[in-house]
mmCIF file of C-alpha atoms in Angstrom:
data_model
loop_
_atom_site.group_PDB
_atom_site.id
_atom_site.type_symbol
_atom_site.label_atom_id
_atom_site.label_comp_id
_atom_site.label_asym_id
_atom_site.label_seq_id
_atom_site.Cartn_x
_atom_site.Cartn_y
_atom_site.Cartn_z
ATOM 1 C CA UNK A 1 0.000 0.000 0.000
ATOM 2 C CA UNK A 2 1.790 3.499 -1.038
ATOM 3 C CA UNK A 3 1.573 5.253 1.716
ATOM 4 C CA UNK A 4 1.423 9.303 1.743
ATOM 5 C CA UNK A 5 4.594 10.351 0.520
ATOM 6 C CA UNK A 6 4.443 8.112 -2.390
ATOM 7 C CA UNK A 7 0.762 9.230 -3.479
ATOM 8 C CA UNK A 8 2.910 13.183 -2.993
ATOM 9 C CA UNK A 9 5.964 12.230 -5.374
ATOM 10 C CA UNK A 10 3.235 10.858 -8.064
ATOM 11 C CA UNK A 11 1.225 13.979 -7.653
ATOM 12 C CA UNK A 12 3.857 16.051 -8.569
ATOM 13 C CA UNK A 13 5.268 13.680 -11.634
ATOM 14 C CA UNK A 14 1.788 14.130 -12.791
ATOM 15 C CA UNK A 15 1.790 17.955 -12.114
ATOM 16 C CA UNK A 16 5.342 18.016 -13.410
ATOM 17 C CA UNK A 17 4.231 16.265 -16.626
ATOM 18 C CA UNK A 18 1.269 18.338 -17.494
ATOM 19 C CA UNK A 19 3.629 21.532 -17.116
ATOM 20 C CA UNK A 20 6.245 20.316 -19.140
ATOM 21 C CA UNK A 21 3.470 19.525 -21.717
ATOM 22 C CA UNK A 22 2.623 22.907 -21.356
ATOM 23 C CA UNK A 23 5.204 24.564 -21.838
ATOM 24 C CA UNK A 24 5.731 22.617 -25.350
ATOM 25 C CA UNK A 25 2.748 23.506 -26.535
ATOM 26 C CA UNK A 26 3.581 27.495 -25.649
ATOM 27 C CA UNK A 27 6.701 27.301 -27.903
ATOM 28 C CA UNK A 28 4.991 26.189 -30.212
ATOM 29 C CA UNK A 29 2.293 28.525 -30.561
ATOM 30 C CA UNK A 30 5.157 31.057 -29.988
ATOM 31 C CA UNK A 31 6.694 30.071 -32.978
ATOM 32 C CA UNK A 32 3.471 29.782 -35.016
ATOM 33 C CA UNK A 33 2.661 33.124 -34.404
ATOM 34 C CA UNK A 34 5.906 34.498 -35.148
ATOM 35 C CA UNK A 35 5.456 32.697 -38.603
ATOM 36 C CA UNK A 36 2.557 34.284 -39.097
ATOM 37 C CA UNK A 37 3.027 37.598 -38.468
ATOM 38 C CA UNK A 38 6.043 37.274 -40.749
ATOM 39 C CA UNK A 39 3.918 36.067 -43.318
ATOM 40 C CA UNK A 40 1.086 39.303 -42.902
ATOM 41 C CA UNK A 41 4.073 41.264 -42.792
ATOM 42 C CA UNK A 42 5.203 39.772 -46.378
ATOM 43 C CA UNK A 43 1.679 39.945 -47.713
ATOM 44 C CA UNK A 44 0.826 43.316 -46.587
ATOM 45 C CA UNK A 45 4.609 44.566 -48.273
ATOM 46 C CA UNK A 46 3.585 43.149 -51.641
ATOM 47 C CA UNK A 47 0.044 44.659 -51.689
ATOM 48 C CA UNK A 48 2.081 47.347 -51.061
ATOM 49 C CA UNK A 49 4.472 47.343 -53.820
ATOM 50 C CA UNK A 50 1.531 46.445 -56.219
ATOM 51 C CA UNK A 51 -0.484 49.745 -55.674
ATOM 52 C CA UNK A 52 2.856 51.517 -55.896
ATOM 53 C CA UNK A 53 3.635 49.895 -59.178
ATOM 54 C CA UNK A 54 -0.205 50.679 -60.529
ATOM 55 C CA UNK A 55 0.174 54.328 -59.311
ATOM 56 C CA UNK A 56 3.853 54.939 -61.345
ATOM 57 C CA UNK A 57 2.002 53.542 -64.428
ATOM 58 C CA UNK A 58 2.057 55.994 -67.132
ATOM 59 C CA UNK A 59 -0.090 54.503 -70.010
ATOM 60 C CA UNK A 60 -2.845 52.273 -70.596
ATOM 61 C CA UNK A 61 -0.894 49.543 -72.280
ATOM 62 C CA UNK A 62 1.534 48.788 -69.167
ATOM 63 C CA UNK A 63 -1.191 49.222 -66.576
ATOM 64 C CA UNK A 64 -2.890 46.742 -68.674
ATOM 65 C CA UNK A 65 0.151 44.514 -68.723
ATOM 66 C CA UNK A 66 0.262 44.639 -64.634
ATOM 67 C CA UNK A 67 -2.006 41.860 -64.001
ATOM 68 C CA UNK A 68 -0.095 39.275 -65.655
ATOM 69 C CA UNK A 69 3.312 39.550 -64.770
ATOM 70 C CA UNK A 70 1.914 40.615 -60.931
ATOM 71 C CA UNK A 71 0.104 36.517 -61.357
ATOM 72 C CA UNK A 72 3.569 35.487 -62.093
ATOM 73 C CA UNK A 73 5.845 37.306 -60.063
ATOM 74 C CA UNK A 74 3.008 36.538 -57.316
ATOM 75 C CA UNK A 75 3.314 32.809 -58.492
ATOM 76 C CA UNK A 76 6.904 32.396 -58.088
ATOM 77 C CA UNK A 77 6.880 34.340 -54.519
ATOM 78 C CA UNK A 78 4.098 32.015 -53.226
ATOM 79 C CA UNK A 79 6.338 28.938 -54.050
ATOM 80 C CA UNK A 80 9.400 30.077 -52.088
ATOM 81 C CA UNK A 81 6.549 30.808 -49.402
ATOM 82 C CA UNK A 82 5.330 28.296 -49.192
ATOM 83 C CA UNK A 83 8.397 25.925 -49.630
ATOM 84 C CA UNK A 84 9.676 27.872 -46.440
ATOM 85 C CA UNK A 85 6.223 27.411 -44.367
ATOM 86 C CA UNK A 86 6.449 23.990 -44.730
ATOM 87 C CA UNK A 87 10.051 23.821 -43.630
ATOM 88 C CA UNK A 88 8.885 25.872 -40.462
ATOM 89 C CA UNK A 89 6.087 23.481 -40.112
ATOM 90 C CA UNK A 90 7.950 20.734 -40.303
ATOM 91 C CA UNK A 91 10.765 22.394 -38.060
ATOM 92 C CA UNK A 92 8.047 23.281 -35.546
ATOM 93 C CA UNK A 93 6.062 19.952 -35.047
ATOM 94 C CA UNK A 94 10.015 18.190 -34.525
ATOM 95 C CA UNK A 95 10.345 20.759 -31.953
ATOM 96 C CA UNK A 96 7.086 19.897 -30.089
ATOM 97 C CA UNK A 97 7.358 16.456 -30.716
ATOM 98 C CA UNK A 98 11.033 16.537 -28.646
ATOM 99 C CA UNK A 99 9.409 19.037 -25.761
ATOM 100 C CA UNK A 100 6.710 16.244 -25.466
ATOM 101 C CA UNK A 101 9.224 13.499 -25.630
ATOM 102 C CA UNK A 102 11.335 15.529 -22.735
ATOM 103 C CA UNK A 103 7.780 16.160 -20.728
ATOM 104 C CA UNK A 104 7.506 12.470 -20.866
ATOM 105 C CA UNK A 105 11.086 11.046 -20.112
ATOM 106 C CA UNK A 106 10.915 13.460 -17.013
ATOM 107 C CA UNK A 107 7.683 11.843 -15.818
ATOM 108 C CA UNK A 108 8.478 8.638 -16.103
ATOM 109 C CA UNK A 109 11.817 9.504 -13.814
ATOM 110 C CA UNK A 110 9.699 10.645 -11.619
ATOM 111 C CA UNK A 111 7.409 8.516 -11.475
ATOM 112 C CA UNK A 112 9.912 5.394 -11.539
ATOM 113 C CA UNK A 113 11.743 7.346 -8.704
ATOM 114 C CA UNK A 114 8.489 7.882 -6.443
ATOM 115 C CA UNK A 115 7.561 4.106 -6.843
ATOM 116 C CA UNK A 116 11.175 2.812 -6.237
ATOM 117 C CA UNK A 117 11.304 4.691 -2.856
ATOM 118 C CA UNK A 118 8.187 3.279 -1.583
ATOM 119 C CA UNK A 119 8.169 1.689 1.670
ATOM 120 C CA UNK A 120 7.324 -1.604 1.091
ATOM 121 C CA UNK A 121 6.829 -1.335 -2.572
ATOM 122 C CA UNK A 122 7.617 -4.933 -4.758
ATOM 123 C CA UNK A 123 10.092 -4.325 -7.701
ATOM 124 C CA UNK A 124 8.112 -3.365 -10.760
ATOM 125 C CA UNK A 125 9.546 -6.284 -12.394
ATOM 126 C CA UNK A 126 7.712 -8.776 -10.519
ATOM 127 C CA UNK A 127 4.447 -6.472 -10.083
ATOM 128 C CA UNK A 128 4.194 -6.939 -14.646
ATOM 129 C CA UNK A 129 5.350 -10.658 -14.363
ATOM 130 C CA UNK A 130 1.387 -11.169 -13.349
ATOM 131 C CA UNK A 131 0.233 -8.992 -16.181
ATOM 132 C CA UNK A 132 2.268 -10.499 -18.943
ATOM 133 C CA UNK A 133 2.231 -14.176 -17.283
ATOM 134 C CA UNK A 134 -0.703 -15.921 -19.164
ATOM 135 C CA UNK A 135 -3.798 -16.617 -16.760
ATOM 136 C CA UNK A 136 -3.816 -20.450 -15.040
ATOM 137 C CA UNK A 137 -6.819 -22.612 -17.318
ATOM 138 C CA UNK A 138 -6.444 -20.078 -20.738
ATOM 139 C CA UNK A 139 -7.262 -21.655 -23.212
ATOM 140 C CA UNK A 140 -4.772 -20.980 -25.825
ATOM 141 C CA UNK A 141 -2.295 -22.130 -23.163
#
C-alpha cells in the first residue's frame, strides 16, 4: 500500500508532466505566431508594392500589362513561401514532438523514482510478471 509520501511524489510527476506539456505547446504557438506575423508582414509589403507599381504607371498599355506579370511574379513568390512554411512546419512539429518526448522522459523519472522509494513497494519487475504471465486454465495455453 503506497503510503502518503508516495501518493505526494506521483502527484507532482503528474503535475510536473502536465507543465512540461505545457510549456511545449507554448513554444509552439510562440513560434506559429511568429510565422505568421512574418507572413502578414510579407503579404501586406507586396500589396504594397503592387499599388505603388499601378500608381507609377504611365499609359494604358503597361497598366494593362500589370495583371499578368503581378500573377507570375506573385506565383513564383508564393512557391518560395510556401516551400519555407512547410520547412517551419515541419521544423516546428520536430520541436514539439522533442518538448513532449522531454515532458515524458521526465515523468516517467519521476514517477519510476516515487515508486522505487516506496516503503514496502515490490520491484516493478515482478508487479508486470502477473500482467504479462498468461492466466492459469487459458485456453490458448
Amino acid at each position: 500500500m503506497p503510503d502518503d509520501s508516495t501518493a505526494l511524489a506521483l502527484t507532482k510527476a503528474h503535475l510536473g508532466l502536465a507543465l512540461h506539456s505545457v510549456e511545449a505547446m507554448l513554444q509552439a504557438r510562440e513560434h506559429w505566431l511568429a510565422l505568421s506575423a512574418e507572413r502578414l508582414h510579407d503579404a501586406c509589403a507586396h500589396t504594397q508594392a503592387a499599388a505603388e507599381q499601378l500608381q507609377r504607371s504611365d499609359d494604358w498599355q503597361a497598366l494593362a500589362m500589370l495583371p499578368g506579370r503581378a500573377w507570375w511574379r506573385l506565383l513564383d513568390q508564393q512557391m518560395g513561401t510556401w516551400q519555407s512554411a512547410m520547412q517551419a512546419s515541419i521544423a516546428a512539429h520536430s520541436d514539439l514532438r522533442m518538448g513532449m518526448q522531454r515532458a515524458l522522459s521526465l515523468w516517467q523519472c519521476d514517477v519510476a523514482q516515487a515508486l522505487g522509494s516506496a516503503r514496502g513497494a515490490m520491484p516493478l519487475r515482478t508487479v508486470l510478471q502477473a500482467w504479462v504471465r498468461p492466466a492459469d486454465g487459458d485456453a490458448r495455453g
